[in-house]
Short mmCIF file of C-alpha atoms in Angstrom, two decimals:
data_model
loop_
_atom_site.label_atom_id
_atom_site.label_comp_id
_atom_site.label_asym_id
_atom_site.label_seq_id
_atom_site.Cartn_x
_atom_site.Cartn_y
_atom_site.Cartn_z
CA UNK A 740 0.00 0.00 0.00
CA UNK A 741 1.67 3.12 -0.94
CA UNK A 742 0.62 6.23 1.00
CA UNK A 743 1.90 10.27 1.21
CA UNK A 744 4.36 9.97 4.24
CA UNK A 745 4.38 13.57 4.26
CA UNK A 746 0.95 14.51 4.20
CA UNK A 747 0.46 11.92 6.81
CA UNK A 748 3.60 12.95 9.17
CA UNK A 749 2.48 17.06 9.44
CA UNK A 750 -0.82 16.18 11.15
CA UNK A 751 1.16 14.64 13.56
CA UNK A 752 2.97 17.24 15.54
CA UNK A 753 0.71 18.88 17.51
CA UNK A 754 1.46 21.03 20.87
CA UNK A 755 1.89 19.97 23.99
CA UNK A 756 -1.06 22.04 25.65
CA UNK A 757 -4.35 22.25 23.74
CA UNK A 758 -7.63 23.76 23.49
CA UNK A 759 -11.12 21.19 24.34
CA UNK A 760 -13.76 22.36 22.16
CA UNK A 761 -17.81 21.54 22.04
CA UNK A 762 -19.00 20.17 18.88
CA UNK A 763 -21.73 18.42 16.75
CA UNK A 764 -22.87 15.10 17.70
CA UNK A 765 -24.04 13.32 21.02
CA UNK A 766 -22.49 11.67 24.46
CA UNK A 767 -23.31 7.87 24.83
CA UNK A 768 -22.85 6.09 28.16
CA UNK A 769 -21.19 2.72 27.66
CA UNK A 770 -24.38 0.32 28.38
CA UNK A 771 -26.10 2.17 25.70
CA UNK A 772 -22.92 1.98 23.03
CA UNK A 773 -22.76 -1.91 23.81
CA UNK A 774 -26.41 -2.40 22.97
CA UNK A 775 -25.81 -0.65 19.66
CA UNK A 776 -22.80 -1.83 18.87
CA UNK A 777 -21.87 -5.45 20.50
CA UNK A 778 -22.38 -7.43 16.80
CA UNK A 779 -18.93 -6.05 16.01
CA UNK A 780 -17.37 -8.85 18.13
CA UNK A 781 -17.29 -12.00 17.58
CA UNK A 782 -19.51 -14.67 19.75
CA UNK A 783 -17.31 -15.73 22.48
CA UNK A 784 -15.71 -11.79 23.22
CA UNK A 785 -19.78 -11.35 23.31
CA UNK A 786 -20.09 -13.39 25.88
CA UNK A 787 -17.41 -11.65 27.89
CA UNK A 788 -18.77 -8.67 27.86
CA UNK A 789 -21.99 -9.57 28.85
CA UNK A 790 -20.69 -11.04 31.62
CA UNK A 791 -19.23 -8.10 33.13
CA UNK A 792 -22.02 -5.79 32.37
CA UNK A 793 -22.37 -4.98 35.80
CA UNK A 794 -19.17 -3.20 35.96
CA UNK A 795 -20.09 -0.91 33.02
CA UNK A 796 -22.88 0.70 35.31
CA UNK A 797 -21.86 4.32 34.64
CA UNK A 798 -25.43 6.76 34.63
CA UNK A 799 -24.04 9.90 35.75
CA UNK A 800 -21.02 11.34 34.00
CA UNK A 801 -19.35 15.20 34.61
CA UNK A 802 -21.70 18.13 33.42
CA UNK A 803 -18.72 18.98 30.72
CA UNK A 804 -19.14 15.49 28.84
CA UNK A 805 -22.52 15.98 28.41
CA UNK A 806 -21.64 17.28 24.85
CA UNK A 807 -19.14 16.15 22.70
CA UNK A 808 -15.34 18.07 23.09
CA UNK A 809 -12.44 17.73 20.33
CA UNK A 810 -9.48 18.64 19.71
CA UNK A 811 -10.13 19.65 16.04
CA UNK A 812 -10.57 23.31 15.83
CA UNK A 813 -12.19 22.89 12.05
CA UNK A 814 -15.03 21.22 14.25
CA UNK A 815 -15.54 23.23 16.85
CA UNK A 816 -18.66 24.88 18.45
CA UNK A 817 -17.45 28.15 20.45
CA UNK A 818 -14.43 28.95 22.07
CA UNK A 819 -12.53 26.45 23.80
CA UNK A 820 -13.83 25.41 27.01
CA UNK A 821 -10.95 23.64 28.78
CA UNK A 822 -6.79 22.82 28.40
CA UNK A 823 -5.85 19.34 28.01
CA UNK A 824 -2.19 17.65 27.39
CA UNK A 825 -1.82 16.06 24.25
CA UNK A 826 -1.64 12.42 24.08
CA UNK A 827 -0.17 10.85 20.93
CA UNK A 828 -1.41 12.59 17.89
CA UNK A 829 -5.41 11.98 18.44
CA UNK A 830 -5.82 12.04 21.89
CA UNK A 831 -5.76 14.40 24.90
CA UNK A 832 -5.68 14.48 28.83
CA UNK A 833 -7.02 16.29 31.32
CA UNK A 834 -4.96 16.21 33.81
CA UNK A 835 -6.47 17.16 37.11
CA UNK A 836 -10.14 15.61 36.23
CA UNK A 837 -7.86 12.38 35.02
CA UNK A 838 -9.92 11.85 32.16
CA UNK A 839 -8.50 10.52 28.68
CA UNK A 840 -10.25 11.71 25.35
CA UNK A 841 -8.81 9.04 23.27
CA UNK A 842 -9.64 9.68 19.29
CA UNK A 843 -10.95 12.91 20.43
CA UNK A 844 -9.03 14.68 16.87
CA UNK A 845 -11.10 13.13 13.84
CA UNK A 846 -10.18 14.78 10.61
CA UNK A 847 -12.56 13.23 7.40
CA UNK A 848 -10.42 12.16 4.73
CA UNK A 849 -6.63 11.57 6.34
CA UNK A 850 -5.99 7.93 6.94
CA UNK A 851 -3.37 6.32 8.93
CA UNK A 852 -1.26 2.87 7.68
CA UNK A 853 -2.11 0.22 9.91
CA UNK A 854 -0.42 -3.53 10.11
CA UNK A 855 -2.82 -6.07 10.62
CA UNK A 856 -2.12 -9.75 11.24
CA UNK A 857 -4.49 -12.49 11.42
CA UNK A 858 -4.64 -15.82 13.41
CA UNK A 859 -3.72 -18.39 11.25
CA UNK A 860 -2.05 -15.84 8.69
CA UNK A 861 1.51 -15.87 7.04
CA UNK A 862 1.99 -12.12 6.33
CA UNK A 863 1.33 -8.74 7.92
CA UNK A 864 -0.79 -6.94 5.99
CA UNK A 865 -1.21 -3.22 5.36
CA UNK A 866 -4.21 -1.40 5.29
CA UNK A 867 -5.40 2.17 6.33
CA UNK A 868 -7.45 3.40 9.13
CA UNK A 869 -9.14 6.85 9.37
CA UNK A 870 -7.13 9.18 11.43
CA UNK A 871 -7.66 10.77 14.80
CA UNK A 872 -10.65 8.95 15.87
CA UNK A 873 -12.19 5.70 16.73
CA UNK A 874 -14.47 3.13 14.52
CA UNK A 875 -17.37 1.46 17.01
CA UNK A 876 -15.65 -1.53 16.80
CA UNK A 877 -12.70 -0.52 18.22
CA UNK A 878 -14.42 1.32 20.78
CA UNK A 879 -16.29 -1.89 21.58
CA UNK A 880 -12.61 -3.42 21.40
CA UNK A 881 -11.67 -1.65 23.97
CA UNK A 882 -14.70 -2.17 26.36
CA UNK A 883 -13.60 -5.96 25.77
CA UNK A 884 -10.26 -5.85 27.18
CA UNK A 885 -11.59 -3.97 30.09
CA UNK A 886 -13.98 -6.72 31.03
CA UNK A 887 -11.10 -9.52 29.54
CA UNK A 888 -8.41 -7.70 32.44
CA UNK A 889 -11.37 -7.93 35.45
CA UNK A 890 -12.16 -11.27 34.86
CA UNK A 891 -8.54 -12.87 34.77
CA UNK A 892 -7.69 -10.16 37.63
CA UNK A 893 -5.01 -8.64 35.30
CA UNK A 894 -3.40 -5.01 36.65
CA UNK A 895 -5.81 -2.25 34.77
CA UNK A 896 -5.52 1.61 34.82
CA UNK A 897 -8.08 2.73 33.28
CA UNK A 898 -12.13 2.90 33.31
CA UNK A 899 -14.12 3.34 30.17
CA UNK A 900 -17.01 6.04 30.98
CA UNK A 901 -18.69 7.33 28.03
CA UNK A 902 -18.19 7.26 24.06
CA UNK A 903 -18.65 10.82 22.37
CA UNK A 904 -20.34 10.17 18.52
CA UNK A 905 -18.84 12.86 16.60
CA UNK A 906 -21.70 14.43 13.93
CA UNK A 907 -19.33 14.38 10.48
CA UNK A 908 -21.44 13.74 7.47
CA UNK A 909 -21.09 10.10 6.19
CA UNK A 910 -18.03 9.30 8.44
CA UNK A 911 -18.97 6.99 11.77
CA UNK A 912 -16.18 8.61 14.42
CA UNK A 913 -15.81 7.91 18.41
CA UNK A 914 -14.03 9.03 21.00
CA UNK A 915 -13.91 6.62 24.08
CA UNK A 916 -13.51 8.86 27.29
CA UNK A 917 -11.69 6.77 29.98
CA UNK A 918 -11.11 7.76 33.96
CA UNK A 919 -7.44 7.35 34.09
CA UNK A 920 -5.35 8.11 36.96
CA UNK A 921 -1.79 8.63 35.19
CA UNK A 922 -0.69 8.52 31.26
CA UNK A 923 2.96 9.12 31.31
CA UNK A 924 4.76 5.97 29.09
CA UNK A 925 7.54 4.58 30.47
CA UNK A 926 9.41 5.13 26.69
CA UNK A 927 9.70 8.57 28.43
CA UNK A 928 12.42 7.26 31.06
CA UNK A 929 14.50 4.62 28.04
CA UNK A 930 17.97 4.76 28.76
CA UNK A 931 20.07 4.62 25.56
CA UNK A 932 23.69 4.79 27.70
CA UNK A 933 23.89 7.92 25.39
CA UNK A 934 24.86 5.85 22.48
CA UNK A 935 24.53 6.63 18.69
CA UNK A 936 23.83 4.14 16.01
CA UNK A 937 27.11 4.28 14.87
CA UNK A 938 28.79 3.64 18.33
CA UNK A 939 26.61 0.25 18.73
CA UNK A 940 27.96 -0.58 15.25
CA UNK A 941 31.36 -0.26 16.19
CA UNK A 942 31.49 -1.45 19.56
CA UNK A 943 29.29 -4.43 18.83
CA UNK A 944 31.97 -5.30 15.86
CA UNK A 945 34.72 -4.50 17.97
CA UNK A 946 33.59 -7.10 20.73
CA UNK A 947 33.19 -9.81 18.12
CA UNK A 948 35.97 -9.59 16.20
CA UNK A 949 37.86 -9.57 19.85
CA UNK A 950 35.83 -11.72 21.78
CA UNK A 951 34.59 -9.36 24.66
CA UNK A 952 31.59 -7.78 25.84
CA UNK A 953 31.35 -4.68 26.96
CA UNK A 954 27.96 -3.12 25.43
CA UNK A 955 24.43 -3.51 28.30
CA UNK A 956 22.45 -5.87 27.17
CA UNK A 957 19.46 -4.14 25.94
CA UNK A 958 17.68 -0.67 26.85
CA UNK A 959 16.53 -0.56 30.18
CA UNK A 960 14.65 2.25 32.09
CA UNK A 961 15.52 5.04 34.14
CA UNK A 962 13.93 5.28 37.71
CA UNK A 963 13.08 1.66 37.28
CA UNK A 964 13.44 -1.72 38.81
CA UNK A 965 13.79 -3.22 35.22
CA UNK A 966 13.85 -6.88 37.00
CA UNK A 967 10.73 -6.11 38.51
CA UNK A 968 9.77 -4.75 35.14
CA UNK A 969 10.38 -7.47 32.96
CA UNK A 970 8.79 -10.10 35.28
CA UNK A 971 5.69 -8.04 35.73
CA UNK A 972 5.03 -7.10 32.15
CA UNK A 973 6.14 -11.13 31.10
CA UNK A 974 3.77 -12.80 33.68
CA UNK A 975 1.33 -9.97 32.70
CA UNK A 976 1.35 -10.21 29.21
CA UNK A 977 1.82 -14.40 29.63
CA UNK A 978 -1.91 -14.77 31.90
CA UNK A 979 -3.38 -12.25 29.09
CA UNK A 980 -2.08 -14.74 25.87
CA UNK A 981 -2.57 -18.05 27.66
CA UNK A 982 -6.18 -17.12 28.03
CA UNK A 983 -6.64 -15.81 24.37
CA UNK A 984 -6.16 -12.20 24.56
CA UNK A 985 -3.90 -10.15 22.04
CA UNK A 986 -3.27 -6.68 21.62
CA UNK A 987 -2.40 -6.74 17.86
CA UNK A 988 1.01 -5.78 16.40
CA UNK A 989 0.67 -2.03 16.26
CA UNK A 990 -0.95 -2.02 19.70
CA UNK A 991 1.98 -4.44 21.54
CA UNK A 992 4.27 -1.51 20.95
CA UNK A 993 6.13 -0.28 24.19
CA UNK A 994 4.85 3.06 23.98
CA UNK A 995 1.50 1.74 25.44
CA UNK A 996 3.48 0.67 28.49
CA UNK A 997 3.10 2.51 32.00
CA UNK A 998 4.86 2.31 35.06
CA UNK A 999 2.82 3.72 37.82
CA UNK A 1000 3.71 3.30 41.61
CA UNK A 1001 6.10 0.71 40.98
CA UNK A 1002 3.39 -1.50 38.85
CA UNK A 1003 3.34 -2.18 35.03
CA UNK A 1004 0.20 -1.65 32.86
CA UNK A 1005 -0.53 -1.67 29.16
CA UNK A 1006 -3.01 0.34 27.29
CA UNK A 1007 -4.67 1.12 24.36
CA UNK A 1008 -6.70 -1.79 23.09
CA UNK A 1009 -8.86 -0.93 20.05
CA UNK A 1010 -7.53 -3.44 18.01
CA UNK A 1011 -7.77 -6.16 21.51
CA UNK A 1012 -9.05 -9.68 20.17
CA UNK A 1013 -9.94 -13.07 22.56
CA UNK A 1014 -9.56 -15.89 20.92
CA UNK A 1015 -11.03 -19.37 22.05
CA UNK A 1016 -8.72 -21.26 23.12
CA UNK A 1017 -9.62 -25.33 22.97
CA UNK A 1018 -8.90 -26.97 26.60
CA UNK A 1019 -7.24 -29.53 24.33
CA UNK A 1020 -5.36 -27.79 21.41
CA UNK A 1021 -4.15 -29.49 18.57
CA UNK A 1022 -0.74 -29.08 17.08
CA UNK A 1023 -1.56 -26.84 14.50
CA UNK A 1024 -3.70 -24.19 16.99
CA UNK A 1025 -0.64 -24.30 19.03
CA UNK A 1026 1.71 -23.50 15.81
CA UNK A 1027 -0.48 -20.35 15.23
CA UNK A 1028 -1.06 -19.64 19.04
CA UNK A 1029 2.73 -19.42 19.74
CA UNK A 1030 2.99 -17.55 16.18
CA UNK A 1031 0.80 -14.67 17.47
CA UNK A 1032 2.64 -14.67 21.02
CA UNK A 1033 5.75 -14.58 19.08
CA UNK A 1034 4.67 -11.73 17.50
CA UNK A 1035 3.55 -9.78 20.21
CA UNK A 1036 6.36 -10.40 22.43
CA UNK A 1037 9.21 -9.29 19.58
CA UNK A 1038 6.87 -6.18 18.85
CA UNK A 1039 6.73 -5.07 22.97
CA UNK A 1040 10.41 -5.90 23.62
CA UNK A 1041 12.86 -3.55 24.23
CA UNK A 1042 15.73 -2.84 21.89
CA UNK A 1043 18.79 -5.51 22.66
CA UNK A 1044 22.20 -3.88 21.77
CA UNK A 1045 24.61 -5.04 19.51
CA UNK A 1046 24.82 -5.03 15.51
CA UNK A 1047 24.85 -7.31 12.69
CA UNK A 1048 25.39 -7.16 8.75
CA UNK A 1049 23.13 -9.48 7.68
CA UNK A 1050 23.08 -8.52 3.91
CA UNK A 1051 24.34 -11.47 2.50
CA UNK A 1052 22.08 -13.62 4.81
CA UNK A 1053 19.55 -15.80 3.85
CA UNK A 1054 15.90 -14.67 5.57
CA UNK A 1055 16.30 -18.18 7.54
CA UNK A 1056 19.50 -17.54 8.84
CA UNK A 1057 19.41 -14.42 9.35
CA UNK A 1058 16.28 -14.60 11.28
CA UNK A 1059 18.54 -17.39 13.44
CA UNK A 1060 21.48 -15.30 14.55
CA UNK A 1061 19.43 -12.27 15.42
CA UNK A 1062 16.89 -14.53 17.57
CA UNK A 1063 19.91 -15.94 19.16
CA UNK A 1064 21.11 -12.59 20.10
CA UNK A 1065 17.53 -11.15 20.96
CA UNK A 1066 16.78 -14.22 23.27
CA UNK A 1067 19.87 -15.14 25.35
CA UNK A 1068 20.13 -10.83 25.90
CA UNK A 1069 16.25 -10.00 26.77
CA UNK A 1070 14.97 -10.38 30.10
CA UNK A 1071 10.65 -9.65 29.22
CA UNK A 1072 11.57 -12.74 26.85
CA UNK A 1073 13.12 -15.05 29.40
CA UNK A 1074 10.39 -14.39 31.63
CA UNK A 1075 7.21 -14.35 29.42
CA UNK A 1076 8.42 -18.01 27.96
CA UNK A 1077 9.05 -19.08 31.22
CA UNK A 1078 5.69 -17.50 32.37
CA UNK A 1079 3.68 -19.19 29.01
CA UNK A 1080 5.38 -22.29 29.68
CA UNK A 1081 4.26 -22.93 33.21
CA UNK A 1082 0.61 -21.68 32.53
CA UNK A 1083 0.24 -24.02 29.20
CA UNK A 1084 1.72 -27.04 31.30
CA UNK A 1085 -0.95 -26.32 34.03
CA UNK A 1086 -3.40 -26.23 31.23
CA UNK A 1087 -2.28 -29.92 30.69
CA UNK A 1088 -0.75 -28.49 27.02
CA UNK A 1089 2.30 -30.67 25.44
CA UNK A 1090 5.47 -28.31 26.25
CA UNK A 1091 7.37 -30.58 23.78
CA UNK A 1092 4.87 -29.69 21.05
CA UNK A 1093 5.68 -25.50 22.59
CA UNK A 1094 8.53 -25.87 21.93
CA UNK A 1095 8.42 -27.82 18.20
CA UNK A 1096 6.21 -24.54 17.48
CA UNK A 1097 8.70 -22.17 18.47
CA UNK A 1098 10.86 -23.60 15.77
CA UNK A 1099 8.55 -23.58 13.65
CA UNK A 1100 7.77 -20.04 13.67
CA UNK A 1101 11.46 -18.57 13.91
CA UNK A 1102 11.34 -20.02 10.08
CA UNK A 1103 8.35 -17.84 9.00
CA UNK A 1104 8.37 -14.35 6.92
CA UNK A 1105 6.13 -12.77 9.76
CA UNK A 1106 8.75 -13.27 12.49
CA UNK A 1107 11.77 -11.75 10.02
CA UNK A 1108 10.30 -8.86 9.56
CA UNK A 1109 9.45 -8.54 13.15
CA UNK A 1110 13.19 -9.59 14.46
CA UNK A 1111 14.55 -7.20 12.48
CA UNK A 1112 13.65 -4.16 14.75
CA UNK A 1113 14.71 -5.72 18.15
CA UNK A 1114 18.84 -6.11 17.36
CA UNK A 1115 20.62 -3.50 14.89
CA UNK A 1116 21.33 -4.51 11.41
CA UNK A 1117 22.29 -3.82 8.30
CA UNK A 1118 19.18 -4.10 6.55
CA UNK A 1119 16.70 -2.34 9.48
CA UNK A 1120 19.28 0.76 9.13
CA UNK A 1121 19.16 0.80 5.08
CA UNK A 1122 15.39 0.73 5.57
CA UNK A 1123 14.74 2.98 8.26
CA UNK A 1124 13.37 7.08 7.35
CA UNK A 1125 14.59 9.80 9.14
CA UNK A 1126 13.20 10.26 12.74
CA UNK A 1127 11.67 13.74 11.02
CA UNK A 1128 9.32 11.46 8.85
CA UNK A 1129 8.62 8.56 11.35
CA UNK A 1130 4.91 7.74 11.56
CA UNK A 1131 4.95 7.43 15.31
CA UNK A 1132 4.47 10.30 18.05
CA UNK A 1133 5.18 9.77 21.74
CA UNK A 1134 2.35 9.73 23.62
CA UNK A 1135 3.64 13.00 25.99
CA UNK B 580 31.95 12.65 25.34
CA UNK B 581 29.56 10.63 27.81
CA UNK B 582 28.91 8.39 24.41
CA UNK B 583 32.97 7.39 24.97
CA UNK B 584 32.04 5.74 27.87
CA UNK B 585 31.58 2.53 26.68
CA UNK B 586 34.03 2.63 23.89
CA UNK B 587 36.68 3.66 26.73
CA UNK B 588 35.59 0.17 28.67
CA UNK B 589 36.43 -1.39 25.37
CA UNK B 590 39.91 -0.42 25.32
CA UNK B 591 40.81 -1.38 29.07
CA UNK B 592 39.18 -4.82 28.46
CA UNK B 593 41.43 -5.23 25.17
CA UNK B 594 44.31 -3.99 27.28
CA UNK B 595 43.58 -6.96 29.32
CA UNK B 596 43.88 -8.90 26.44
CA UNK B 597 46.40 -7.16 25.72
CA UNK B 598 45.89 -6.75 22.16
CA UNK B 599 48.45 -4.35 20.43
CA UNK B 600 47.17 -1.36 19.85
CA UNK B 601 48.60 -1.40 16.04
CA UNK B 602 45.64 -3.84 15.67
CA UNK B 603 43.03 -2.25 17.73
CA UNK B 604 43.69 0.78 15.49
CA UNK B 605 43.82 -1.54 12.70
CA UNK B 606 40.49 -3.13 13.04
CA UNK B 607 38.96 0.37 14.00
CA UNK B 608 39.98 1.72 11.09
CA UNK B 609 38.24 -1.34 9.02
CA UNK B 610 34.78 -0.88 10.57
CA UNK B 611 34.89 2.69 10.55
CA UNK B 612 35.03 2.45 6.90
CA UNK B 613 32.76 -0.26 7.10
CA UNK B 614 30.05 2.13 8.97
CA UNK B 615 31.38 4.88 5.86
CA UNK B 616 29.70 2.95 3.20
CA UNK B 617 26.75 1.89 5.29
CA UNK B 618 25.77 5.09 5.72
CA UNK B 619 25.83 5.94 1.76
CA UNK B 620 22.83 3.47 1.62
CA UNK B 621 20.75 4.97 4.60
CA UNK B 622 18.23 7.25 4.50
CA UNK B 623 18.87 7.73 8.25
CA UNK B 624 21.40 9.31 9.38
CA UNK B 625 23.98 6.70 11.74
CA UNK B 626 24.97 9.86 13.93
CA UNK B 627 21.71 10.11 15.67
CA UNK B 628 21.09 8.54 19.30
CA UNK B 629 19.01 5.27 19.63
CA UNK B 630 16.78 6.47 21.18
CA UNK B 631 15.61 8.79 18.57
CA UNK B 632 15.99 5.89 16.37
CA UNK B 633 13.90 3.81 18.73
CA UNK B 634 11.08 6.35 18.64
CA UNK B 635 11.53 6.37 14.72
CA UNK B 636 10.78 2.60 14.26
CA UNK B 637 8.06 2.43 17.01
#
C-alpha cells in the first residue's frame, strides 16, 4: 500500500497544551454503546462482555461530557472550554479531572497505515485506518479488554465512561472517554547509555571480532526496577495470551506501556481480540497460538544492543542469529516463555509440542520482519526514514 | 563525550587482552570504513542517538 508519508507525518505534531472544544454530535454512556454496537465482536468476546455488564454501570457522567469536546478546531462549536495535554497525535488528557479523550481529533479524509495480522495468517498486511478517531468496533474493542483484564484479575488503569459520537457527514467517528489516573509511558524514562547508532555498530563489531563484551544488554529504564519490570510485564502479558487475549502488532508496541507506583500496565486496546482457546489444542492451533505470542512479544520488547550485517544472509539464517542474540540478551523474553510455559503445562498443554512450534515459527516471513527491529542490522538501518518522517508520536 | 564511555571500557578490556594497539587501530579503522559505506545506503542518518531511532521505528 503506498501512501503520502508527508501529508500523513504534518498532522502529527501537535502542541503539547491544547484547546477542548464543544461540537456536533451526542455523548453515549457505555451500556447504551454496547447495545448498539456489540455485533462487532465476535460470539465468544460477546459473551465476555456480557458477563461483566455490571461493571459498566456508569449513569451519571461530569456536566462537561454531556456534549461532545475535540481537539479539532475545524469542528468546533465556540471557544474552547478547557486545556488538556496532548496524548499521541489523536488524543488528549485532562490532567487534574484524570480523564483521557482518546480519538478525540477526527479529521474526514486523512488515513493512517495500519499492520494487521491475522490468526492463522503468514503475512502482515497493510491497510489504512481513518485518522484521529475511533471506529465502534474498536471502541467496543476496547470495552472488551476492560472486562477480559477484570475477569482474569489482570493489573488495569483505566475505566471506560462514556463514548462521544462525533456528527461528520457520512463518516462513523468515536471518542472513548476513559477515567485514568496517570498517562505518562515509560518510553519517556529509556535509557540509551547515550549511544549513537554508529557507536553500537562499532562497539558491537569490535567485541566480536575480539571476543569481549562490553555493550548492556538491551535498553533498560531510568527510575526503574527493570527486573521487577520485565517479570511483571512477562507474567502480565503471559496470563493475558494463555487465556486468548492479544493486543495486535501495532498495539503491543512499548509506547503503550506505564509504570505507575512501581506497577506495570498496558493500554490502548482498540484493536484487543480473545480468541477461544480449545482446553485440548491441537498441534496446529498451538503453531499459530505461539505464532501470534511470538509476534507480540518481539513487537513489545525492548531494543537488545549489539549489531549485525546481515546482507548477505539468507531470511532463515538471518532470522537465526538475530533470535539468538535477541533471546539469550532480553529479560521480558526469558520471563514471558518461562511464564507461558508454566501456565500451558498447568493447562495440561504438550510443552514438547511449545517448543516444536517455536521452531517452527522462527522459520516464517512474519517473524523476520518482526526480528529485524529488536537487534541493529544492516538491513533495518538501510530501511529505516529519518526520525523527522517517522509515523509514530510519543504519547507525551 | 559521555557516548565514549563505553568505547573507553572497550579499550581497558582489550588492554587486558592485551591486544596491540597497532591492531586495535587496525580493526577500528576497518569498521569505521565499514560504517562509511553503510551510511551511503541509509536514509537515516547513523549519527543520531538510539533512542531517537527507537522512537523512529516504534
Amino acid at each position: 500500500m503506498l501512501f503520502e508519508r508527508d501529508k500523513i507525518v504534518r498532522y502529527l505534531y501537535q502542541p503539547e497544551i491544547l484547546p477542548l472544544y464543544k461540537t456536533s454530535g451526542k455523548t453515549i454512556f457505555i451500556k447504551d454503546f454496547i447495545r448498539q454496537h456489540i455485533s462487532c465482536l465476535d460470539p465468544h468476546e460477546v459473551s465476555i462482555i456480557l458477563r461483566n455488564m455490571h461493571l459498566l454501570e456508569i449513569n451519571k457522567i461530569p456536566n462537561f461530557l454531556v456534549t461532545p469536546l475535540t481537539i479539532n478546531n475545524d469542528i468546533a462549536i465556540g471557544k474552547s472550554i478547557k486545556l488538556a495535554k496532548r496524548l499521541g497525535s489523536r488524543s488528549a488528557y485532562l490532567v487534574k479531572e484524570k480523564i483521557k479523550l482518546k480519538g478525540c481529533r477526527p479529521i474526514p479524509g486523512i488515513y493512517f497505515p495500519h499492520n494487521v495480522f491475522e490468526f492463522g495468517g503468514d503475512e502482515i498486511i497493510n491497510v489504512k485506518i481513518p485518522f484521529g478517531s475511533l471506529s465502534a468496533e474498536n471502541v467496543m474493542r476496547e470495552i472488551l479488554a476492560f472486562c477480559f483484564f477484570k475477569e482474569h484479575q489482570l493489573p488495569l488503569l483505566q475505566i471506560p465512561i462514556c463514548v462521544f459520537q462525533y456528527d461528520l457527514s457520512h463518516i462513523q467517528a468515536y471518542s472513548l472517554v476513559l477515567l485514568s489516573p496517570y498517562e505518562t509511558r515509560i518510553e519517556n524514562q529509556e535509557n540509551d547509555y547515550n549511544l549513537k547508532i554508529r557507536d553500537v555498530i562499532l562497539i558491537s563489531e569490535m567485541e566480536k571480532f575480539f571476543d569481549v563484551k562490553v555493550l548492556p544488554k538491551e535498553i533498560k529504564f531510568k527510575g526503574v526496577n527493570n527486573v521487577s519490570y520485565a517479570r511483571q510485564k512477562g507474567k502480565l502479558l503471559a496470563t493475558m495470551n494463555i487465556n486468548g487475549g492479544f493486543r495486535g502488532i501495532l498495539n503491543s508496541n512499548l509506547g503503550n506501556d506505564i509504570y505507575y507506583k512501581s506497577k506495570i500496565y498496558i493500554c490502548d486496546f482498540d484493536t484487543f481480540r480473545v480468541i477461544n482457546v480449545p482446553s485440548k489444542p491441537t498441534s496446529d492451533f498451538i503453531t499459530k497460538f505461539i505464532l501470534w505470542c511470538l509476534v507480540e512479544i518481539l513487537k513489545t520488547s525492548p531494543l537488545v544492543l549489539g549489531y549485525f550485517n546481515i546482507d548477505r544472509l539468507s531470511r532463515n539464517n538471518a532470522t537465526a542469529i538475530l533470535w539468538y542474540h535477541y533471546s539469550n540478551n532480553s529479560l521480558l523474553w526469558k520471563y514471558y516463555w518461562k511464564y507461558l510455559c508454566q501456565y500451558a503445562e498447568n493447562k495440561g498443554w504438550n510443552l514438547k509440542l511449545l517448543n516444536e512450534s517455536l521452531k517452527i515459527c522462527l522459520k516464517s516471513r512474519v517473524i523476520y520482519d518482526l526480528i529485524l527491529d529488536n537487534v541493529l542490522n544492516s538491513k533495518i538501518l538501510k530501511n529505516t526514514y529519518p526520525p523527522s518522517l517517522s509515523l509514530y508520536k510519543t504519547h507525551n | 563525550m559521555k557516548s565514549r564511555h563505553y568505547y573507553k571500557k572497550l579499550l581497558k578490556e582489550l588492554k587486558k587482552k592485551k591486544i596491540p594497539p597497532s591492531k586495535i587501530h587496525y580493526v577500528e579503522k576497518k569498521i569505521i570504513d565499514s560504517i562509511h559505506n553503510l551510511q551511503k545506503d541509509c536514509k537515516v542518518d547513523l549519527n543520531i542517538s538510539l533512542n531517537q531511532f527507537i522512537k523512529a521505528r516504534r
